[in-house]
Short mmCIF file of N, CA, C and O in Angstrom, two decimals:
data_model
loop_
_atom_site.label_atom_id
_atom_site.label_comp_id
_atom_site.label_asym_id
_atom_site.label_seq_id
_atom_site.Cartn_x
_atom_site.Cartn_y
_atom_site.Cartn_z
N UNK A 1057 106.46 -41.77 -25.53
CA UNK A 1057 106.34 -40.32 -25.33
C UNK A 1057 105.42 -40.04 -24.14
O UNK A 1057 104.32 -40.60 -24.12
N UNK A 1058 105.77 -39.25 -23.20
CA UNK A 1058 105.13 -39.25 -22.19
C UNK A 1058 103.48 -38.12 -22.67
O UNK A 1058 102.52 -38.18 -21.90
N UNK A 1059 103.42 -37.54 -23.49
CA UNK A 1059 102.59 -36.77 -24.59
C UNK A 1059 101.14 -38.31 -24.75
O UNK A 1059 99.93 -38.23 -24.50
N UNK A 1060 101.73 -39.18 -25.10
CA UNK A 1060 100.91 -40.21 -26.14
C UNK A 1060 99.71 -39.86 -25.53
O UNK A 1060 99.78 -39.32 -24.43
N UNK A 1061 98.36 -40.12 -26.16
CA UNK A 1061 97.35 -40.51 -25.62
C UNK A 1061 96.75 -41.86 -26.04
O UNK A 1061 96.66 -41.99 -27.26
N UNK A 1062 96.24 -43.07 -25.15
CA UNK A 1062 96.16 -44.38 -25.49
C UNK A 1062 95.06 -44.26 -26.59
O UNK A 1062 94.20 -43.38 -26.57
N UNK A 1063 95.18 -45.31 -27.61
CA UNK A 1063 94.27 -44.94 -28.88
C UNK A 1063 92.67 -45.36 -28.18
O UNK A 1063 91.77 -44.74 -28.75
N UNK A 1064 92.08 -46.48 -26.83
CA UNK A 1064 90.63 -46.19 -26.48
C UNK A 1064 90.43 -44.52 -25.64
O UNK A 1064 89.45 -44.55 -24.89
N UNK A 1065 91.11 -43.23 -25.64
CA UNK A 1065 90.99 -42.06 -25.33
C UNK A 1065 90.28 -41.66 -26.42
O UNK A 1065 89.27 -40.96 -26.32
N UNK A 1066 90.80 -42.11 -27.61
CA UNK A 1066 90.57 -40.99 -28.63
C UNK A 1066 89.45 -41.11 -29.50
O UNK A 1066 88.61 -41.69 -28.80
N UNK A 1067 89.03 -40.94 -30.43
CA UNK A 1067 88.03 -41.19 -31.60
C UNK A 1067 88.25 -40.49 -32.85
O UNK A 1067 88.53 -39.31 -33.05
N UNK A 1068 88.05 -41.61 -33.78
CA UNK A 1068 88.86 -41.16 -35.36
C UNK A 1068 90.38 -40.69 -35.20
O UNK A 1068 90.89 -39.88 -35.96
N UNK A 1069 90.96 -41.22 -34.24
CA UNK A 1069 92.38 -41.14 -33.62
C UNK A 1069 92.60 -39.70 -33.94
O UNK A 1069 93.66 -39.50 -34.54
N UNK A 1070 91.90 -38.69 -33.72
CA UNK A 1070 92.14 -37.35 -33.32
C UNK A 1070 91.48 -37.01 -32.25
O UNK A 1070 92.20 -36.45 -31.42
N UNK A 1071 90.65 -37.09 -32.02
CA UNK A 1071 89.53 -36.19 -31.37
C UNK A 1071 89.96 -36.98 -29.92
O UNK A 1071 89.91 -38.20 -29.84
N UNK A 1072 90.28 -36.35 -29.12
CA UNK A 1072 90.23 -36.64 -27.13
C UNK A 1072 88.63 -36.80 -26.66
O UNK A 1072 88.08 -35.76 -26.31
N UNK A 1073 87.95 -37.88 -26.62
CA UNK A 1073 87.12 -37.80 -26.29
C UNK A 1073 86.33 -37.33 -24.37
O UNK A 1073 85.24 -36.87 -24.02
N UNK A 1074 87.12 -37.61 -23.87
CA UNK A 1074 86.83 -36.76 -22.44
C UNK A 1074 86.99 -35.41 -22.65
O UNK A 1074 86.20 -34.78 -21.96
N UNK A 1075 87.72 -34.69 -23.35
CA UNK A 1075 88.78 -33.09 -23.38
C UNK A 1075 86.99 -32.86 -23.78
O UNK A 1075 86.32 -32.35 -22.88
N UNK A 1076 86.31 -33.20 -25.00
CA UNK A 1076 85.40 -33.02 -25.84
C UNK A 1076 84.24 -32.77 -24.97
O UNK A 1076 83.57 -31.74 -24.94
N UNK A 1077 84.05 -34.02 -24.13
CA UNK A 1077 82.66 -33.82 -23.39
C UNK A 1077 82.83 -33.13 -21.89
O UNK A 1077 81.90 -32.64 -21.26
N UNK A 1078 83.94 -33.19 -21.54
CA UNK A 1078 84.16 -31.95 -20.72
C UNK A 1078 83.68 -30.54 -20.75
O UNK A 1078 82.90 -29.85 -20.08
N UNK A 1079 84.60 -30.37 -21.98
CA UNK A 1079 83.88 -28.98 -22.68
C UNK A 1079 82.66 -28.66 -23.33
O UNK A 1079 82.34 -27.54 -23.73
N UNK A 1080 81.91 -29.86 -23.42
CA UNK A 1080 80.14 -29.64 -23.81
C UNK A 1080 79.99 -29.47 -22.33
O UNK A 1080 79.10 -28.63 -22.19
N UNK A 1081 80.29 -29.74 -21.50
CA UNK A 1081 79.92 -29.83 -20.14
C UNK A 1081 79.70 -28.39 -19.60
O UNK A 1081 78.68 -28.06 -19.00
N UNK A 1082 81.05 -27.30 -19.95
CA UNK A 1082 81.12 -26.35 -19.71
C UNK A 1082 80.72 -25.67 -20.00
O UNK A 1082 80.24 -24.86 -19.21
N UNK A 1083 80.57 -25.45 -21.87
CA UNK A 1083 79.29 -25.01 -22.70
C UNK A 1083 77.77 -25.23 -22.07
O UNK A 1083 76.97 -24.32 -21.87
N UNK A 1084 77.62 -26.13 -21.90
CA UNK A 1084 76.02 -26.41 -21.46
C UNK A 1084 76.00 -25.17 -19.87
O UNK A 1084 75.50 -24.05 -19.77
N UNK A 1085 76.73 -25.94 -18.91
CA UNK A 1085 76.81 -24.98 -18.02
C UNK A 1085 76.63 -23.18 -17.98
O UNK A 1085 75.92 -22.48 -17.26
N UNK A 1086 77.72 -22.77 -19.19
CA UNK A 1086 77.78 -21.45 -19.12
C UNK A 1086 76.43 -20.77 -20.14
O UNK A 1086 76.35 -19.56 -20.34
N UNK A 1087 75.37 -21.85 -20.74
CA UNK A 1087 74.57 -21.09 -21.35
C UNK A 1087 73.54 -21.31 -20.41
O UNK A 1087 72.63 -20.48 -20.44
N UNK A 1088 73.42 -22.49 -19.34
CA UNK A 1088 72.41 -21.98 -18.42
C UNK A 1088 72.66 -21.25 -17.26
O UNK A 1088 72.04 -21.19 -16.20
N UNK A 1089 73.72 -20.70 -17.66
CA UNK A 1089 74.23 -19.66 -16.17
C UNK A 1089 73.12 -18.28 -17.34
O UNK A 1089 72.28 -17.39 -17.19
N UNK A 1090 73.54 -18.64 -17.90
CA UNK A 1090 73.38 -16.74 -18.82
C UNK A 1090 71.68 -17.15 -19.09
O UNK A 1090 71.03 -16.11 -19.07
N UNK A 1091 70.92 -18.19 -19.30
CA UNK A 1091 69.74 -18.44 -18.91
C UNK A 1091 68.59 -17.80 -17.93
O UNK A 1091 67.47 -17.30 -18.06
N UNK A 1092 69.72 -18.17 -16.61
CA UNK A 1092 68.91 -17.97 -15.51
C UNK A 1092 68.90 -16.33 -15.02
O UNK A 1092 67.89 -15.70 -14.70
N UNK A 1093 70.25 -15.83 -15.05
CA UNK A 1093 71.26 -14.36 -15.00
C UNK A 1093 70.58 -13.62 -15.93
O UNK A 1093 69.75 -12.79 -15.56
N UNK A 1094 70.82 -13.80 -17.03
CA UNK A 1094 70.33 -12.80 -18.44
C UNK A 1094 71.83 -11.97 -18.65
O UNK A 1094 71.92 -10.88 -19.22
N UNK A 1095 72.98 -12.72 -18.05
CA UNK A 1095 74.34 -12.25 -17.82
C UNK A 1095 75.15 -13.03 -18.92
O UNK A 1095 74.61 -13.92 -19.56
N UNK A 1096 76.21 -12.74 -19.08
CA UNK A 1096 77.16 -13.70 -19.64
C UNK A 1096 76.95 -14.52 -20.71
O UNK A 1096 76.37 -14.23 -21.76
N UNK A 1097 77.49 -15.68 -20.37
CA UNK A 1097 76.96 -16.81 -21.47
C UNK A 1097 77.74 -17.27 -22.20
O UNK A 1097 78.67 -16.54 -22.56
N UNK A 1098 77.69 -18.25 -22.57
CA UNK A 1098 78.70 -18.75 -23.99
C UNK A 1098 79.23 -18.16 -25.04
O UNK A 1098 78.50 -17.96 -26.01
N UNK A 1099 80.22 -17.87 -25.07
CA UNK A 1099 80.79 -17.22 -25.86
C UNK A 1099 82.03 -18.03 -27.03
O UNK A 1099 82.86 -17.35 -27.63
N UNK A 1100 81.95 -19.28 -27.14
CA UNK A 1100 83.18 -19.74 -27.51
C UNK A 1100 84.44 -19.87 -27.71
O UNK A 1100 85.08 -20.56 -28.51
N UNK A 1101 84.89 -18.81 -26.56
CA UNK A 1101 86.24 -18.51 -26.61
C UNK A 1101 87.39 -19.40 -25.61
O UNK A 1101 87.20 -19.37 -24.40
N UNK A 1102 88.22 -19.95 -26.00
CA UNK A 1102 89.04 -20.95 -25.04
C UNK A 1102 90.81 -20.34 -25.67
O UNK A 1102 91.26 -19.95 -26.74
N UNK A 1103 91.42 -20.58 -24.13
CA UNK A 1103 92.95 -20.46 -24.53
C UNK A 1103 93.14 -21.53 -24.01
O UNK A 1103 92.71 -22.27 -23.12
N UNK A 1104 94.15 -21.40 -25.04
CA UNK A 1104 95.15 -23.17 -25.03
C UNK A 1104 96.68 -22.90 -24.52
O UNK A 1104 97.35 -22.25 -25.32
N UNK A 1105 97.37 -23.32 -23.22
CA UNK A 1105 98.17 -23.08 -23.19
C UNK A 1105 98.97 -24.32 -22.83
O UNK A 1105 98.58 -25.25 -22.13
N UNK A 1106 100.39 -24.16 -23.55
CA UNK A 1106 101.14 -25.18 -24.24
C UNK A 1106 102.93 -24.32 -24.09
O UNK A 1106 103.07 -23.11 -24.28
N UNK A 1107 103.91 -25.09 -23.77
CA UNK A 1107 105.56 -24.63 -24.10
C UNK A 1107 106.09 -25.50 -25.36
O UNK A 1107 105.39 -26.19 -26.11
N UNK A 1108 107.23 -25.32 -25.40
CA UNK A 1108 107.72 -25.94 -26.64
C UNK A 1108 108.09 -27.54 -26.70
O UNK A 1108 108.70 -28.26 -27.50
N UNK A 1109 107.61 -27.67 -25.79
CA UNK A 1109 108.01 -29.57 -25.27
C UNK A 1109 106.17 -30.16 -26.02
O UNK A 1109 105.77 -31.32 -26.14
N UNK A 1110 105.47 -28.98 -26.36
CA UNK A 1110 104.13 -29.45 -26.03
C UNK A 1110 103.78 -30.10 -27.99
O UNK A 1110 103.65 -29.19 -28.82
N UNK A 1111 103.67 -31.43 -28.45
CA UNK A 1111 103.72 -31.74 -29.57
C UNK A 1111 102.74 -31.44 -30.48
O UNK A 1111 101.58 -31.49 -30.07
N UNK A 1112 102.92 -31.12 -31.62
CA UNK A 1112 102.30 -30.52 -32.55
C UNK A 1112 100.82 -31.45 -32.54
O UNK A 1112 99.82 -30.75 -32.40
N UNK A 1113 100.58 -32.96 -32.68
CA UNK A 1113 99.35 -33.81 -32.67
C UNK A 1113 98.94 -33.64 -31.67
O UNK A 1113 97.71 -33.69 -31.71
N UNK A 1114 99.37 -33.42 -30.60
CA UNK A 1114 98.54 -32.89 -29.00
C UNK A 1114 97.34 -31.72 -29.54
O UNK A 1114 96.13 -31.67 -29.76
N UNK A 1115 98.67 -30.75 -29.61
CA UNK A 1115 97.38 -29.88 -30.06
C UNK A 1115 96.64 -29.61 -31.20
O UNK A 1115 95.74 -28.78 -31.25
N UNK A 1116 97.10 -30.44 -32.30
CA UNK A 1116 95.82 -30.91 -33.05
C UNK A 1116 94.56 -31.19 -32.55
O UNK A 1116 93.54 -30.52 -32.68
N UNK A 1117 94.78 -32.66 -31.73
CA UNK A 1117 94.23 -33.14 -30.95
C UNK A 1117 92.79 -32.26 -29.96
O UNK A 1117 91.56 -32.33 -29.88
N UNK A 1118 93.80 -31.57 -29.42
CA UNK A 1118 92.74 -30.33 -28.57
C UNK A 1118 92.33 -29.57 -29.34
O UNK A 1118 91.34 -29.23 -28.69
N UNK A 1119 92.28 -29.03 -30.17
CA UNK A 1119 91.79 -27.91 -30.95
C UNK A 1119 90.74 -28.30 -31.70
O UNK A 1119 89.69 -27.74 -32.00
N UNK A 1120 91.45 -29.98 -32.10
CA UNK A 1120 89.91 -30.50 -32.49
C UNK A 1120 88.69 -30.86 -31.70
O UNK A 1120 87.59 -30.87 -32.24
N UNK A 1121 88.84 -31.13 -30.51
CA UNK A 1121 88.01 -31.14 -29.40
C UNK A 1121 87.67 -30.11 -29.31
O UNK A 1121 86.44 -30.14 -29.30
N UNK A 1122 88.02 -29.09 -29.23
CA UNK A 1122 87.55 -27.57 -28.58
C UNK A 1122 86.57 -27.31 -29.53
O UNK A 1122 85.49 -26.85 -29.14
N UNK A 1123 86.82 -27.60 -31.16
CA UNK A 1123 86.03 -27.13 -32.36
C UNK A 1123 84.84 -28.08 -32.08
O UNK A 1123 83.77 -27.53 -31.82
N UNK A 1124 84.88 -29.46 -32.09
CA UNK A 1124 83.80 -30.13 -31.71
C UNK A 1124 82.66 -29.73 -30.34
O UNK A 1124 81.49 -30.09 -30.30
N UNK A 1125 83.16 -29.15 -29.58
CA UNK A 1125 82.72 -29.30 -28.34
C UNK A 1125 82.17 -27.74 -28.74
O UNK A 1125 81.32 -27.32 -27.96
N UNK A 1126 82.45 -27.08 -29.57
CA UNK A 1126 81.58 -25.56 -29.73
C UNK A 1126 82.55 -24.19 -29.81
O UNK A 1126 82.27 -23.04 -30.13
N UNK A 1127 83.92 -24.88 -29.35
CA UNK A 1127 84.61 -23.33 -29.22
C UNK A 1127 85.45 -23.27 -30.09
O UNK A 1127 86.46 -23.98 -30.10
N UNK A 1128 85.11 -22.23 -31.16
CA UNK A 1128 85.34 -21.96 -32.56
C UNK A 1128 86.37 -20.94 -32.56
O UNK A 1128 86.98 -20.72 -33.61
N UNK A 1129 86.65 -20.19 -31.32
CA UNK A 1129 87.39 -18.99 -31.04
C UNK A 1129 88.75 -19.22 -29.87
O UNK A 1129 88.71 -19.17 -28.64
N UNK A 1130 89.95 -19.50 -30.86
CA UNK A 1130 91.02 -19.73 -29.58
C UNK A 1130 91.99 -18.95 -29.70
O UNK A 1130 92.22 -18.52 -30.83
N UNK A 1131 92.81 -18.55 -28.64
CA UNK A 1131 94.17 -18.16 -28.02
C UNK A 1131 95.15 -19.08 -27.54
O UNK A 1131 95.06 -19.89 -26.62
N UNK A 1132 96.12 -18.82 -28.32
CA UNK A 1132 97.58 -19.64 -27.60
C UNK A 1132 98.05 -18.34 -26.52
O UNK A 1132 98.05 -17.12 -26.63
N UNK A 1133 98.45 -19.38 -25.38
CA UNK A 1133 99.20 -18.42 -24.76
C UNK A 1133 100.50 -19.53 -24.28
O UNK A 1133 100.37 -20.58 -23.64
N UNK A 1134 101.60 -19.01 -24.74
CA UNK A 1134 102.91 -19.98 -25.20
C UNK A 1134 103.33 -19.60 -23.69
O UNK A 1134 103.02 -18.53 -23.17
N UNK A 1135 104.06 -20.62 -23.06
CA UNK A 1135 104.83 -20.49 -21.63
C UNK A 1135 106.24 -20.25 -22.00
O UNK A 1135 106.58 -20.81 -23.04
N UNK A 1136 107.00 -19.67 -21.50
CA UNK A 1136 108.61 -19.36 -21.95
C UNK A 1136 109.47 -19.87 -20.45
O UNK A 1136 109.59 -19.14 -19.46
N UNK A 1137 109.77 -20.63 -20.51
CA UNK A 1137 110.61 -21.23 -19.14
C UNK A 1137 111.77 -20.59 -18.69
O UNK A 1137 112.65 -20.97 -19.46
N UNK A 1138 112.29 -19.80 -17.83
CA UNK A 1138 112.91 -19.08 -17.23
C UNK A 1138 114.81 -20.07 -16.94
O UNK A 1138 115.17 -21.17 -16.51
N UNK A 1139 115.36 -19.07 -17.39
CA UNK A 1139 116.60 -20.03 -16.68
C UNK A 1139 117.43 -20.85 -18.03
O UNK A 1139 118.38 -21.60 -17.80
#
Protein backbone atom coordinates (compact mmCIF):
# COMPACT_ATOMS: atom_id res chain seq x y z
CA UNK A 1 0.00 0.00 0.00
CA UNK A 2 1.54 3.03 -0.96
CA UNK A 3 -0.39 4.53 2.55
CA UNK A 4 1.89 1.91 4.78
CA UNK A 5 3.99 3.49 7.26
CA UNK A 6 7.30 1.29 8.07
CA UNK A 7 6.65 -0.20 11.63
CA UNK A 8 10.48 1.77 13.01
CA UNK A 9 8.08 5.22 12.08
CA UNK A 10 5.68 4.32 14.46
CA UNK A 11 5.29 3.59 18.28
CA UNK A 12 2.80 1.16 19.93
CA UNK A 13 2.19 0.67 16.09
CA UNK A 14 -0.18 3.65 16.15
CA UNK A 15 1.26 6.67 17.03
CA UNK A 16 3.63 8.41 13.86
CA UNK A 17 6.30 9.36 15.78
CA UNK A 18 7.85 12.37 13.67
CA UNK A 19 3.89 13.65 12.76
CA UNK A 20 3.99 13.76 16.94
CA UNK A 21 7.14 15.70 17.58
CA UNK A 22 6.65 17.89 14.78
CA UNK A 23 3.61 19.05 16.25
CA UNK A 24 5.11 19.52 19.89
CA UNK A 25 7.39 21.53 17.81
CA UNK A 26 4.67 23.74 16.64
CA UNK A 27 2.88 23.80 19.94
CA UNK A 28 6.01 24.87 21.74
CA UNK A 29 6.58 27.49 19.02
CA UNK A 30 3.06 28.99 18.99
CA UNK A 31 3.01 29.35 22.90
CA UNK A 32 6.23 31.26 22.79
CA UNK A 33 5.06 33.40 20.01
CA UNK A 34 1.91 34.38 22.35
CA UNK A 35 4.68 34.64 25.25
CA UNK A 36 6.62 37.22 23.82
CA UNK A 37 3.33 39.10 21.71
CA UNK A 38 0.74 38.69 24.57
CA UNK A 39 -1.09 37.75 21.03
CA UNK A 40 -2.36 34.50 19.91
CA UNK A 41 -1.12 31.34 21.14
CA UNK A 42 -1.95 27.82 21.30
CA UNK A 43 -5.00 26.99 20.82
CA UNK A 44 -5.23 23.26 19.91
CA UNK A 45 -6.95 23.35 16.95
CA UNK A 46 -5.62 21.31 13.75
CA UNK A 47 -7.44 20.30 10.35
CA UNK A 48 -6.81 17.15 8.89
CA UNK A 49 -7.19 16.97 5.38
CA UNK A 50 -7.64 13.63 3.65
CA UNK A 51 -9.93 12.24 0.08
CA UNK A 52 -11.39 8.99 -0.08
CA UNK A 53 -8.22 7.02 -1.20
CA UNK A 54 -7.00 8.32 2.32
CA UNK A 55 -7.19 4.88 4.79
CA UNK A 56 -9.07 4.69 7.75
CA UNK A 57 -5.51 3.51 10.11
CA UNK A 58 -3.75 6.56 8.51
CA UNK A 59 -5.93 8.61 10.12
CA UNK A 60 -6.18 6.86 13.17
CA UNK A 61 -2.73 7.11 13.10
CA UNK A 62 -2.70 11.06 12.86
CA UNK A 63 -5.30 11.87 15.10
CA UNK A 64 -3.51 9.95 17.50
CA UNK A 65 -0.49 12.02 17.09
CA UNK A 66 -2.31 15.22 17.00
CA UNK A 67 -4.05 14.07 20.53
CA UNK A 68 -0.60 13.22 21.85
CA UNK A 69 1.19 16.15 20.64
CA UNK A 70 -1.69 18.53 22.45
CA UNK A 71 -4.32 19.14 19.77
CA UNK A 72 -7.46 17.94 21.27
CA UNK A 73 -9.61 20.06 18.76
CA UNK A 74 -9.90 18.81 14.99
CA UNK A 75 -11.54 19.48 11.57
CA UNK A 76 -11.80 17.22 8.60
CA UNK A 77 -11.79 19.00 5.60
CA UNK A 78 -12.61 16.07 2.91
CA UNK A 79 -11.11 16.89 -0.81
CA UNK A 80 -13.77 15.93 -3.57
CA UNK A 81 -11.80 15.32 -6.90
CA UNK A 82 -13.25 16.96 -9.86
CA UNK A 83 -13.94 15.03 -13.12
Amino acid sequence: SPFAIPEAELERKFVLKKLRTKLKEVKEAQEMTASITEEGGFNGKIVIIADKATPYILLTQVLIACGEAGFGEYKFAIVRMEG
